[in-house]
Structure formats: structure tokens, C-alpha cells
Short mmCIF file of C-alpha atoms (C1' of nucleotides) in Angstrom, two decimals:
data_model
loop_
_atom_site.label_atom_id
_atom_site.label_comp_id
_atom_site.label_asym_id
_atom_site.label_seq_id
_atom_site.Cartn_x
_atom_site.Cartn_y
_atom_site.Cartn_z
CA MET H 13 120.00 78.25 140.56
CA VAL H 14 121.49 81.61 139.41
CA GLY H 15 124.72 81.82 137.75
CA ASP H 16 125.11 77.93 137.58
CA SER H 17 125.52 77.36 133.84
CA SER H 18 127.75 74.24 134.28
CA ARG H 19 125.19 72.12 132.61
CA ILE H 20 124.79 74.24 129.44
CA ALA H 21 126.75 73.37 126.44
CA GLY H 22 126.85 75.98 123.85
CA GLN H 23 128.56 79.46 124.12
CA ASP H 24 125.06 81.08 123.71
CA GLY H 25 123.69 79.11 126.57
CA LEU H 26 121.51 77.05 124.39
CA ARG H 27 121.47 73.27 124.08
CA ALA H 28 122.58 71.84 120.85
CA ASP H 29 118.89 70.95 119.74
CA ALA H 30 117.61 74.34 120.83
CA ARG H 31 120.51 75.99 118.81
CA ARG H 32 119.47 74.01 115.69
CA ASN H 33 115.85 74.81 116.10
CA ARG H 34 116.76 78.48 116.44
CA GLN H 35 118.54 78.43 113.03
CA ARG H 36 115.72 76.51 111.38
CA ILE H 37 113.42 79.18 112.68
CA LEU H 38 115.27 81.90 111.36
CA ALA H 39 115.61 80.33 107.99
CA ALA H 40 111.77 79.53 107.88
CA ALA H 41 111.11 83.20 108.97
CA ARG H 42 113.24 84.67 106.01
CA SER H 43 111.54 82.37 103.50
CA VAL H 44 108.05 82.91 104.88
CA PHE H 45 108.46 86.76 105.26
CA ALA H 46 109.81 86.88 101.71
CA GLU H 47 106.86 85.03 100.38
CA HIS H 48 104.14 86.58 102.56
CA GLY H 49 105.45 89.82 103.94
CA ILE H 50 106.35 90.50 107.66
CA ASP H 51 102.82 90.14 108.83
CA ALA H 52 102.66 86.50 108.05
CA PRO H 53 101.23 84.26 110.79
CA MET H 54 103.75 83.28 113.25
CA ALA H 55 102.07 79.71 113.09
CA THR H 56 103.36 79.71 109.48
CA VAL H 57 106.76 80.20 110.33
CA ALA H 58 106.74 77.59 112.99
CA ARG H 59 105.21 75.22 110.66
CA ARG H 60 107.79 75.80 108.11
CA ALA H 61 110.49 75.47 110.56
CA GLY H 62 109.10 72.09 111.76
CA VAL H 63 108.65 73.43 115.26
CA GLY H 64 105.71 74.17 117.55
CA VAL H 65 104.67 77.61 118.04
CA ALA H 66 105.70 77.65 121.65
CA THR H 67 109.31 76.91 120.63
CA LEU H 68 108.96 79.99 118.29
CA TYR H 69 107.49 82.08 120.86
CA ARG H 70 110.08 81.01 123.45
CA ARG H 71 112.98 82.08 121.28
CA PHE H 72 111.31 85.22 119.91
CA PRO H 73 108.61 86.56 122.23
CA THR H 74 107.36 89.13 119.63
CA ARG H 75 107.09 89.30 115.91
CA ASP H 76 109.47 92.33 116.06
CA ALA H 77 112.19 90.33 117.72
CA LEU H 78 111.81 87.55 115.06
CA VAL H 79 112.00 89.98 112.30
CA ARG H 80 114.92 91.67 113.55
CA ALA H 81 116.78 88.52 114.24
CA ALA H 82 115.90 87.18 110.80
CA PHE H 83 117.31 90.04 108.95
CA ALA H 84 120.30 90.77 111.29
CA GLN H 85 122.72 89.39 108.79
CA GLN H 86 121.49 91.97 106.10
CA MET H 87 121.75 94.67 108.64
CA ASP H 88 125.26 93.55 109.28
CA THR H 89 126.00 93.90 105.59
CA CYS H 90 124.79 97.45 105.75
CA ALA H 91 126.90 98.32 108.51
CA ARG H 92 130.01 96.61 106.79
CA ALA H 93 129.21 98.59 103.81
CA LEU H 94 129.53 101.73 105.80
CA THR H 95 132.82 100.79 107.03
CA GLU H 96 134.16 99.81 103.66
CA ALA H 97 132.89 103.08 102.41
CA LEU H 98 134.85 105.04 105.01
CA ALA H 99 138.00 102.98 104.10
CA ASP H 100 137.76 103.81 100.41
CA PRO H 101 140.34 106.45 99.29
CA ASP H 102 137.79 108.01 96.98
CA PRO H 103 135.08 109.29 99.32
CA TRP H 104 132.60 109.63 96.47
CA ARG H 105 133.02 106.11 95.39
CA GLY H 106 132.59 105.03 98.98
CA PHE H 107 129.51 106.92 99.15
CA GLN H 108 128.13 105.74 95.91
CA ARG H 109 128.94 102.09 96.91
CA LEU H 110 127.24 102.35 100.22
CA VAL H 111 123.86 103.56 98.64
CA GLU H 112 124.22 100.87 95.99
CA THR H 113 125.00 98.03 98.39
CA VAL H 114 122.12 98.84 100.84
CA CYS H 115 119.66 99.41 97.81
CA ALA H 116 120.92 96.13 96.05
CA LEU H 117 120.09 94.29 99.52
CA GLN H 118 116.67 95.94 99.63
CA ARG H 119 116.10 94.99 96.01
CA GLU H 120 117.34 91.40 96.32
CA GLU H 121 116.25 90.17 99.64
CA ARG H 122 112.46 89.92 99.69
CA GLY H 123 111.12 90.82 103.02
CA PHE H 124 114.11 92.88 103.88
CA PRO H 125 112.54 96.17 102.92
CA ALA H 126 109.70 95.77 105.11
CA ALA H 127 111.95 94.73 107.93
CA PHE H 128 114.21 97.84 107.09
CA ALA H 129 111.22 100.28 107.18
CA ALA H 130 109.85 98.65 110.16
CA ALA H 131 113.18 98.87 112.11
CA PHE H 132 113.31 102.43 111.14
CA PRO H 133 111.06 104.21 113.76
CA ASP H 134 112.83 102.46 116.65
CA SER H 135 115.58 104.73 117.64
CA THR H 136 115.62 103.66 121.16
CA GLY H 137 116.57 100.16 120.53
CA GLU H 138 119.50 98.45 122.44
CA HIS H 139 121.66 99.24 119.53
CA ALA H 140 121.95 102.83 120.03
CA ARG H 141 125.80 102.79 120.69
CA ALA H 142 126.31 101.15 117.31
CA ARG H 143 123.94 103.42 115.70
CA GLU H 144 125.71 106.48 117.09
CA ARG H 145 128.80 105.24 115.70
CA ALA H 146 127.34 104.59 112.26
CA GLU H 147 125.94 108.10 112.39
CA ARG H 148 129.34 109.69 112.97
CA ASP H 149 131.06 107.50 110.36
CA PHE H 150 128.48 108.61 107.89
CA MET H 151 128.76 112.23 108.64
CA THR H 152 132.43 111.91 108.21
CA LEU H 153 132.01 110.34 104.93
CA VAL H 154 129.74 113.01 103.77
CA ARG H 155 132.11 115.75 104.81
CA ARG H 156 135.05 114.02 103.01
CA ALA H 157 132.99 113.53 99.86
CA GLN H 158 131.93 117.28 100.01
CA ALA H 159 135.44 118.32 100.52
CA ALA H 160 136.56 116.47 97.52
CA GLY H 161 134.22 118.50 95.61
CA ALA H 162 132.08 115.30 94.53
CA LEU H 163 129.09 115.39 96.80
CA ARG H 164 126.96 118.32 96.54
CA PRO H 165 127.47 120.92 99.45
CA ASP H 166 123.90 121.14 100.42
CA PHE H 167 123.65 117.41 100.90
CA HIS H 168 122.41 116.67 104.31
CA PRO H 169 123.05 113.38 106.17
CA SER H 170 119.40 113.00 106.60
CA ASP H 171 118.99 112.81 102.78
CA LEU H 172 120.32 109.25 103.13
CA VAL H 173 117.28 108.31 105.11
CA VAL H 174 115.17 109.95 102.41
CA ALA H 175 116.88 108.11 99.72
CA LEU H 176 116.80 104.66 101.35
CA LEU H 177 113.36 104.90 102.59
CA SER H 178 111.98 105.87 99.20
CA HIS H 179 113.82 103.21 97.50
CA CYS H 180 112.45 100.87 100.16
CA GLY H 181 108.99 102.04 99.23
CA LEU H 182 109.71 101.59 95.61
CA VAL H 183 110.84 97.90 95.81
CA THR H 184 107.94 97.07 98.15
CA ALA H 185 105.40 98.45 95.72
CA LEU H 186 107.12 96.85 92.72
CA PRO H 187 108.80 93.60 94.16
CA GLY H 188 110.83 91.98 91.38
CA ASP H 189 111.19 95.12 89.18
CA ARG H 190 114.86 95.50 89.46
CA ALA H 191 115.05 97.96 86.61
CA ALA H 192 112.91 100.35 88.43
CA SER H 193 115.06 100.11 91.57
CA ARG H 194 118.35 100.62 89.58
CA ARG H 195 116.81 103.42 87.70
CA LEU H 196 115.92 105.27 90.94
CA VAL H 197 119.21 104.58 92.54
CA ALA H 198 120.95 106.07 89.42
CA TYR H 199 118.78 109.13 89.54
CA LEU H 200 119.33 109.84 93.15
CA LEU H 201 123.02 109.23 92.94
CA GLN H 202 123.36 111.72 89.88
CA SER H 203 121.32 114.41 91.76
CA PHE H 204 123.59 114.11 94.89
CA ARG H 205 126.58 114.82 92.70
CA ALA H 206 128.09 118.14 93.08
CA GLU H 207 127.59 119.13 89.42
CA ALA H 208 123.69 118.46 89.74
CA ALA H 209 123.42 121.35 92.29
CA HIS H 210 121.51 123.93 90.35
CA GLY H 211 118.89 125.68 92.25
CA ALA H 212 118.49 125.76 96.12
CA LEU H 213 116.89 122.66 97.84
CA PRO H 214 114.07 122.94 100.23
CA ALA H 215 115.24 122.62 103.91
CA PRO H 216 116.35 119.14 104.87
CA SER H 217 114.41 116.85 107.04
CA ALA H 218 114.70 117.17 110.94
CA LEU H 219 115.40 113.48 111.14
CA SER H 220 117.98 112.22 113.39
CA LEU H 221 120.39 110.02 111.72
CA ARG H 222 120.45 108.29 115.03
CA SER H 223 117.61 106.22 113.98
CA LEU H 224 119.35 104.79 111.00
CA PRO H 225 119.22 101.07 110.90
CA LEU H 226 122.48 100.89 109.16
CA ALA H 227 124.28 99.30 112.21
CA ALA H 228 121.99 96.80 113.98
CA GLY H 229 124.67 95.24 115.94
CA GLY H 230 125.63 91.61 116.12
CA SER H 231 124.10 88.98 113.98
CA THR H 232 122.40 87.19 116.83
CA GLY H 233 119.67 89.38 117.83
CA HIS H 234 119.12 87.19 120.77
CA ALA H 235 118.69 90.02 123.34
CA MET M 8 60.35 95.63 88.16
CA VAL M 9 63.22 95.99 85.81
CA GLY M 10 63.78 99.34 84.40
CA ASP M 11 61.02 101.01 86.43
CA SER M 12 62.89 103.74 88.25
CA SER M 13 59.95 106.20 88.48
CA ARG M 14 60.00 105.99 92.20
CA ILE M 15 63.76 106.82 92.69
CA ALA M 16 64.64 110.46 93.40
CA GLY M 17 68.37 110.99 92.94
CA GLN M 18 70.09 111.10 89.63
CA ASP M 19 72.30 108.39 90.89
CA GLY M 20 69.17 106.19 91.66
CA LEU M 21 69.65 106.54 95.49
CA ARG M 22 67.07 107.50 97.97
CA ALA M 23 67.89 110.91 99.66
CA ASP M 24 68.80 109.27 102.98
CA ALA M 25 70.79 106.74 101.20
CA ARG M 26 72.76 109.28 99.35
CA ARG M 27 73.48 111.06 102.61
CA ASN M 28 74.63 107.87 104.35
CA ARG M 29 76.99 107.38 101.42
CA GLN M 30 78.72 110.71 101.70
CA ARG M 31 78.92 110.13 105.34
CA ILE M 32 80.64 106.76 104.88
CA LEU M 33 83.23 108.38 102.49
CA ALA M 34 84.15 111.08 104.96
CA ALA M 35 84.46 108.52 107.85
CA ALA M 36 86.59 106.30 105.53
CA ARG M 37 88.91 109.00 104.65
CA SER M 38 89.20 109.90 108.25
CA VAL M 39 89.55 106.34 109.54
CA PHE M 40 92.00 105.38 106.75
CA ALA M 41 94.02 108.56 107.52
CA GLU M 42 94.28 107.49 111.09
CA HIS M 43 94.70 103.63 111.01
CA GLY M 44 95.65 102.84 107.55
CA ILE M 45 93.64 101.45 104.85
CA ASP M 46 93.50 98.07 106.57
CA ALA M 47 91.35 99.43 109.33
CA PRO M 48 88.38 97.32 110.25
CA MET M 49 85.36 98.08 108.08
CA ALA M 50 83.07 98.18 111.39
CA THR M 51 85.28 101.10 112.59
CA VAL M 52 84.34 103.09 109.32
CA ALA M 53 80.80 102.13 109.84
CA ARG M 54 80.79 103.24 113.51
CA ARG M 55 82.36 106.57 112.72
CA ALA M 56 79.94 107.21 109.73
CA GLY M 57 77.01 106.43 112.35
CA VAL M 58 75.75 103.62 110.01
CA GLY M 59 75.40 99.90 110.56
CA VAL M 60 78.03 97.56 108.90
CA ALA M 61 75.32 96.23 106.51
CA THR M 62 74.71 99.80 105.03
CA LEU M 63 78.57 100.10 104.52
CA TYR M 64 78.70 96.61 102.78
CA ARG M 65 75.60 97.49 100.71
CA ARG M 66 77.38 100.58 99.11
CA PHE M 67 80.79 99.10 98.94
CA PRO M 68 80.88 95.35 98.89
CA THR M 69 84.63 95.22 99.12
CA ARG M 70 87.41 97.20 101.06
CA ASP M 71 88.87 98.15 97.61
CA ALA M 72 85.81 99.56 96.38
CA LEU M 73 85.53 101.87 99.46
CA VAL M 74 89.13 102.81 99.28
CA ARG M 75 88.73 103.77 95.67
CA ALA M 76 85.75 105.80 96.18
CA ALA M 77 87.07 107.61 99.28
CA PHE M 78 90.11 108.81 97.35
CA ALA M 79 88.29 109.32 93.96
CA GLN M 80 88.54 112.96 94.48
CA GLN M 81 92.30 112.90 94.97
CA MET M 82 92.70 110.78 91.84
CA ASP M 83 90.64 113.26 90.07
CA THR M 84 92.98 115.96 91.15
CA CYS M 85 95.91 113.95 89.80
CA ALA M 86 93.99 113.63 86.41
CA ARG M 87 93.18 117.34 86.43
CA ALA M 88 97.00 118.08 86.98
CA LEU M 89 98.00 116.04 83.92
CA THR M 90 95.38 118.15 81.79
CA GLU M 91 96.65 121.33 83.23
CA ALA M 92 100.27 120.16 82.68
CA LEU M 93 99.57 119.55 79.01
CA ALA M 94 97.85 123.01 78.64
CA ASP M 95 100.88 124.78 80.04
CA PRO M 96 102.93 126.46 77.12
CA ASP M 97 106.05 125.59 79.08
CA PRO M 98 106.10 121.90 78.94
CA TRP M 99 108.89 121.58 81.70
CA ARG M 100 106.92 123.79 83.96
CA GLY M 101 104.02 121.49 83.28
CA PHE M 102 105.86 118.43 83.98
CA GLN M 103 107.24 119.94 87.24
CA ARG M 104 103.91 121.08 88.44
CA LEU M 105 102.37 117.64 87.70
CA VAL M 106 104.88 115.88 89.81
CA GLU M 107 104.67 118.32 92.51
CA THR M 108 100.86 118.35 92.74
CA VAL M 109 100.71 114.63 92.80
CA CYS M 110 103.41 114.39 95.45
CA ALA M 111 101.62 117.26 97.51
CA LEU M 112 98.65 115.31 97.61
CA GLN M 113 100.45 112.03 98.71
CA ARG M 114 102.19 114.13 101.33
CA GLU M 115 99.16 116.14 102.73
CA GLU M 116 96.28 113.54 102.43
CA ARG M 117 97.01 110.89 104.87
CA GLY M 118 95.88 107.58 103.77
CA PHE M 119 96.06 108.62 100.07
CA PRO M 120 99.68 107.07 99.41
CA ALA M 121 98.46 103.78 100.66
CA ALA M 122 95.35 103.98 98.38
CA PHE M 123 97.64 105.14 95.56
CA ALA M 124 99.94 102.42 95.91
CA ALA M 125 97.10 99.90 96.37
CA ALA M 126 95.37 101.10 93.34
CA PHE M 127 98.54 100.63 91.32
CA PRO M 128 98.77 97.08 90.40
CA ASP M 129 95.28 96.94 89.05
CA SER M 130 95.60 97.75 85.40
CA THR M 131 92.57 95.82 84.49
CA GLY M 132 90.04 98.07 86.23
CA GLU M 133 87.07 99.60 84.53
CA HIS M 134 88.89 102.87 84.07
CA ALA M 135 90.94 101.51 81.39
CA ARG M 136 89.90 104.08 78.77
CA ALA M 137 90.70 106.99 81.02
CA ARG M 138 94.06 105.56 81.90
CA GLU M 139 94.92 105.00 78.27
CA ARG M 140 94.19 108.48 77.65
CA ALA M 141 96.23 109.66 80.63
CA GLU M 142 99.04 107.42 79.27
CA ARG M 143 99.04 109.03 75.96
CA ASP M 144 98.87 112.49 77.28
CA PHE M 145 101.74 111.92 79.60
CA MET M 146 103.83 110.63 76.83
CA THR M 147 102.87 113.75 74.82
CA LEU M 148 103.97 115.84 77.56
CA VAL M 149 107.37 113.95 78.02
CA ARG M 150 107.99 114.47 74.15
CA ARG M 151 107.26 118.00 74.38
CA ALA M 152 109.44 118.79 77.39
CA GLN M 153 112.32 116.85 75.64
CA ALA M 154 112.04 118.59 72.48
CA ALA M 155 112.18 121.82 74.45
CA GLY M 156 115.54 120.59 75.73
CA ALA M 157 114.22 120.69 79.41
CA LEU M 158 113.65 117.18 80.18
CA ARG M 159 116.57 114.85 79.70
CA PRO M 160 116.39 112.66 76.56
CA ASP M 161 116.66 109.35 78.22
CA PHE M 162 113.77 110.05 80.55
CA HIS M 163 111.42 107.18 80.12
CA PRO M 164 107.55 107.55 80.92
CA SER M 165 107.84 104.75 83.40
CA ASP M 166 110.27 106.84 85.45
CA LEU M 167 107.23 108.90 86.57
CA VAL M 168 106.00 105.77 87.98
CA VAL M 169 109.32 105.20 89.72
CA ALA M 170 109.10 108.69 91.26
CA LEU M 171 105.59 108.55 92.35
CA LEU M 172 105.84 105.25 93.97
CA SER M 173 109.14 105.92 95.63
CA HIS M 174 107.74 109.07 97.07
CA CYS M 175 104.63 107.11 98.14
CA GLY M 176 106.97 104.93 100.05
CA LEU M 177 108.70 107.69 101.60
CA VAL M 178 105.77 109.46 103.08
CA THR M 179 104.14 106.21 104.12
CA ALA M 180 107.43 105.43 106.17
CA LEU M 181 107.70 109.01 107.51
CA PRO M 182 104.03 110.36 107.69
CA GLY M 183 104.16 114.06 108.72
CA ASP M 184 107.68 114.72 107.42
CA ARG M 185 107.05 117.12 104.80
CA ALA M 186 110.63 118.34 104.47
CA ALA M 187 111.70 114.82 103.60
CA SER M 188 109.07 114.65 101.00
CA ARG M 189 109.86 117.98 99.43
CA ARG M 190 113.43 117.16 99.42
CA LEU M 191 112.94 114.04 97.54
CA VAL M 192 110.78 115.79 94.84
CA ALA M 193 113.44 118.37 94.52
CA TYR M 194 116.04 115.82 94.03
CA LEU M 195 114.13 113.88 91.56
CA LEU M 196 113.09 116.84 89.48
CA GLN M 197 116.66 118.12 89.33
CA SER M 198 117.84 114.75 88.18
CA PHE M 199 115.13 114.65 85.50
CA ARG M 200 116.45 117.98 84.03
CA ALA M 201 118.43 117.82 80.86
CA GLU M 202 121.43 119.47 82.38
CA ALA M 203 121.61 116.66 85.03
CA ALA M 204 122.16 113.73 82.47
CA HIS M 205 125.64 113.02 82.68
CA GLY M 206 126.41 109.30 82.49
CA ALA M 207 124.25 106.58 81.03
CA LEU M 208 121.23 105.42 83.13
CA PRO M 209 120.42 101.69 83.59
CA ALA M 210 117.59 100.44 81.35
CA PRO M 211 114.15 101.78 82.26
CA SER M 212 111.61 99.57 83.96
CA ALA M 213 109.29 97.43 81.74
CA LEU M 214 106.27 98.90 83.60
CA SER M 215 103.37 99.80 81.22
CA LEU M 216 102.22 103.20 81.90
CA ARG M 217 98.75 101.81 81.43
CA SER M 218 98.60 100.95 85.15
CA LEU M 219 99.16 104.69 86.25
CA PRO M 220 96.39 105.53 88.54
CA LEU M 221 96.57 109.14 87.28
CA ALA M 222 93.17 109.13 85.83
CA ALA M 223 90.77 107.20 87.94
CA GLY M 224 87.62 108.31 86.15
CA GLY M 225 84.56 110.07 87.71
CA SER M 226 84.59 111.17 91.37
CA THR M 227 81.87 108.85 92.28
CA GLY M 228 83.42 105.42 92.21
CA HIS M 229 80.00 103.92 92.41
CA ALA M 230 80.51 101.64 89.59
"C1'" DT Q 1 47.37 109.88 104.29
"C1'" DG Q 2 48.68 105.40 103.03
"C1'" DC Q 3 51.37 102.21 100.63
"C1'" DC Q 4 55.63 99.69 99.91
"C1'" DA Q 5 60.10 99.20 97.89
"C1'" DA Q 6 64.31 100.96 99.45
"C1'" DG Q 7 66.96 101.42 103.09
"C1'" DC Q 8 68.57 100.41 107.71
"C1'" DG Q 9 71.20 98.33 111.85
"C1'" DG Q 10 72.77 95.11 114.74
"C1'" DA Q 11 73.19 90.17 115.89
"C1'" DC Q 12 75.37 86.49 114.52
"C1'" DG Q 13 78.30 82.29 112.78
"C1'" DA Q 14 82.55 81.37 110.55
"C1'" DG Q 15 87.33 81.72 110.34
"C1'" DA Q 16 91.75 83.32 111.46
"C1'" DT Q 17 95.41 84.72 114.77
"C1'" DC Q 18 97.38 85.31 119.06
"C1'" DG Q 19 100.17 83.76 123.03
"C1'" DT Q 20 100.01 80.55 126.94
"C1'" DC Q 21 99.83 76.34 129.55
"C1'" DC Q 22 101.19 71.82 130.57
"C1'" DA Q 23 102.31 67.03 130.08
"C1'" DC Q 24 105.96 64.57 127.45
"C1'" DT Q 25 110.76 64.07 125.56
"C1'" DT Q 26 115.55 64.65 125.18
"C1'" DG Q 27 120.58 66.27 125.73
"C1'" DA Q 28 124.45 66.54 128.56
"C1'" DG Q 29 126.91 65.45 132.62
"C1'" DC Q 30 127.95 61.90 135.99
"C1'" DG U 19 122.67 53.91 132.16
"C1'" DC U 20 120.54 57.52 135.12
"C1'" DT U 21 119.02 61.92 136.35
"C1'" DC U 22 116.91 66.14 135.64
"C1'" DA U 23 116.65 70.86 133.89
"C1'" DA U 24 116.13 72.46 129.34
"C1'" DG U 25 113.50 71.94 125.60
"C1'" DT U 26 109.43 70.70 122.99
"C1'" DG U 27 104.69 70.59 120.68
"C1'" DG U 28 100.16 71.15 120.22
"C1'" DA U 29 95.72 72.13 122.33
"C1'" DC U 30 93.07 75.65 123.92
"C1'" DG U 31 90.71 80.04 125.28
"C1'" DA U 32 90.63 84.90 123.96
"C1'" DT U 33 90.17 88.17 120.82
"C1'" DC U 34 89.38 90.18 116.28
"C1'" DT U 35 87.43 90.59 111.83
"C1'" DC U 36 84.50 89.52 108.16
"C1'" DG U 37 80.22 89.51 105.51
"C1'" DT U 38 75.32 87.90 105.73
"C1'" DC U 39 70.61 87.58 107.28
"C1'" DC U 40 66.36 89.36 108.67
"C1'" DG U 41 62.95 91.97 111.03
"C1'" DC U 42 62.04 97.00 111.72
"C1'" DT U 43 61.92 101.90 109.67
"C1'" DT U 44 61.43 105.53 106.34
"C1'" DG U 45 61.38 108.42 101.99
"C1'" DG U 46 58.68 109.26 98.00
"C1'" DC U 47 54.79 109.14 95.46
"C1'" DA U 48 49.84 108.77 94.75
#
DNA sequence: TGCCAAGCGGACGAGATCGTCCACTTGAGC
DNA sequence: GCTCAAGTGGACGATCTCGTCCGCTTGGCA
């Protein structure tokens, strides 16, 4: 019984119809979460996907698992943005684009901000390794941008969390108001510039960057 | 029967025991909302207040009414901060203190941020008059601070909403992390300074300031 | 002290959501 | 085509929350 997978077809161990249903559930989840928030009833997701609740629960035993899987693609985009930022020869431009990309995602993908904020406190997830790497990468980016004299010297890596979570809150409070979101991003980026450093800042947060959901691992979320 | 108030004792038309209960409910609501968020069951509030649910519903027919009343004092503090800011001979210092006061309130009073954000979309409340005045006052403050060359000329009154709501989101996502909150406030205030105006900003939000919950009227909230 | 309207509390029915269980269906290999 | 494990759907009991109803209590005034 154990290890005998000769009968299963897909590479993910799912039968063709099951894999199809899984995709429909994820699409439905994104749509429902965007419309009603991530607290929408599971049954609503199941109905929109055209499957029974049991099927939904079998694939995603908890709401959290469903949320993560539904927005794994967006999380991946965040992780990719970090890689691209590091690859940019101009570290400030990389930094700027990283922040803008993540914020644009939060702004455009309804439901994602809530998923983003919800995923945040979980620093003990199974993606610890990917997160550690993201943390290290981001610190490298910060150091480079500071060495280039573009990023203010007192910028602390945890300030990224501050920026992203506050932006998250803004787009949650004012969904659809793109101007407000863009305005905040512009203000924050300006104040991160070296030229903006006038007085001393209060002490940075003790937040571990480890909990940053920038790199959420593969796009499957299927354990 | 109508208009005969000869038998009622308090100036608010409530019997002494009822007035006492009302206060206990408000205290309990603040405590429960701080602990479990403003979506906590009404019955929990009633239990903590030591009253029956019927008593709670009689005083506050909707959760919204309870939330408003529970945080009316904090709203008043916001309104007072605006008045004081206008009275300050240094308009920038007034502006700065206004933002810091409101953000400190959001930071320190657990539950208030949620109430603040929840109260926000309601621009049609019965406090329209007070709000209009607050809006006018704030615009005066902005104009003065800009004339003094302290506030950047492209600052738009709706940017206050952007700042307060994003801060709101931050403290909601990271309750207890005062350093993060202070850091965001410092960054935002720096980027609002005239010296920080480097490039052009994206267009401001079309938000009406009318919806700003800065002035929520009297401290009673009892209609 | 007595009256009575204002005030009170808890039981209760309605409605929503959760997550499981089980009998039926179907895809994939032979 | 046949077999059967994987997959499915919806009914169901448990739990929670809401807001009202109604019989009892009490504060304030005469």
C-alpha cells in the first residue's frame, strides 16, 4: 500500500479530474476572496468552483492552506521581484522596483493584501529556507544601495516590512483607490532616499525579516 | 406620555442605574474590542459588563453604534488635536503634532485603529457638520504650513487620509510594535517636509476629506 | 410608603458556518 | 470491457451569533 504509486497518473500524484478540480478551486478562491475577503465561507468557494465542500476540504484542510495556495503565484512574483532587484546593476533602481512591484500587486490583486498580511505573522512555516534566503538577499540589496549613496544609511531592513504592511493596510481600507496607493509608495520611496535623511529616526522595529512573505516557495502550496 | 420627562432624573434622560450600566458597557466594549477586535460577539461585551444582552442592545442597537460610542473619547482627542494644531503659531509644528497625536492614539489604544478604519467610509453620518468644520480647519492648517515653506507645496489634504489609514493598517498588522509605528510616522513626516520634495508625485487621491473621522462630535455617541 | 414606568436579564428561535461521514461515480491500467 | 482505488457531493450534527420577547425588578417621585 505504501509507496505503490503505479496507478497514479499525474506527477503531483493526483488523478486528472482531481487536478482539474484543484485548479478550479484555486480560481474560484481567488475570485471569491477578491469579492468578499478571505473570510468568505468555504462553501461559497466550493459552489463557485462547481465542486462539493468535501472536495474542497480534502485538497485544502484549512482556510489558511487555501489562501496560501490561492495567492502562491503572487507570492512567487514577489520573490522574483527580489531576484530581479538584486540583478539590477543600479541597486537603488532595484530597490525601488522591488517596492513598487510588491505594492502594485497588493493594489491590483484584490484579496492579496489580506492574504499577505495574514501570511505575515507565520514565521514558522515550511518555507523557512526560502525566507532566509530572501532575507539575506534583501540585506545585500540594502547594503549595496546604501554603499551607492542612494539609500539612506539609517534605513533598516525591517523598514521594508513597515512599508509593505502599511501599504497593505491602506489598500485594504481603500480598495480601488489606486491614486492613494501610488501616492503612499511615492512618499515612502522619497523618504528612503539618502537625501531625505535630515533628522534622526526613532529606533527601528525589532521585527525579524525572517517573517517576510516575500519568498513563499513554489507555486503549488500543496504541502 | 409624549414630552413628559418630569420623572426622569439624568440630563441625558436616563435613570441613574441605566446611566451606570451604560458606562460599564462602554468600558467593557473598549476592553473586549481591544482583546478580540471589534468583531467580538456582543454577548461577550454584555457578560464582561455584567449586564444582559437586552440591556446592551437597548442602549446600542447596532454594533456600529457601540463601536462609535466606545471610541468617541478617542475621536474627540483627534478633534482637539486639530484645534490645537490650528492654534499653534508654528503651523508645521501644529501639523506634525496633529499627525503624531492621532497616530499615537492608534498605536496605544488597541481596538481604536479598527474603529477608526471602520468609521472611515461613513461620510454620511450625523456628524457631517463637525466633519465639514474639521475639513476646513485642516485645509487652513495645510495652507498656512505651505505658506510658511515648511510643508511641501504638492501636499494634498487627502494625503492625511493616506497617512492615517496606512498607519492604521500597520498597527493593526503589528499590534504592540511601537517602534514600527513610530518609524512610519517619522518617515511620513519627513517626506511631507518641503525639503523632501524632489521629483513629482503621482496625482493625489480623489478622496473627499469630508469623510475624515477627525471630528466625531460629542463624547456621548448616544444619538 | 406606594406606585409605576423605566429598566433589566436570560431564554429562545432563526440563521449561518464549520468540517465530517458515507454511499455513489469515475479515471486509469490491464 | 472490467476492476477498484481515487475521487466526489451533499446531507448532517455541532457550534456560534444574532436580536427579540416577556415576565420580573427597581429607581424616582408623591
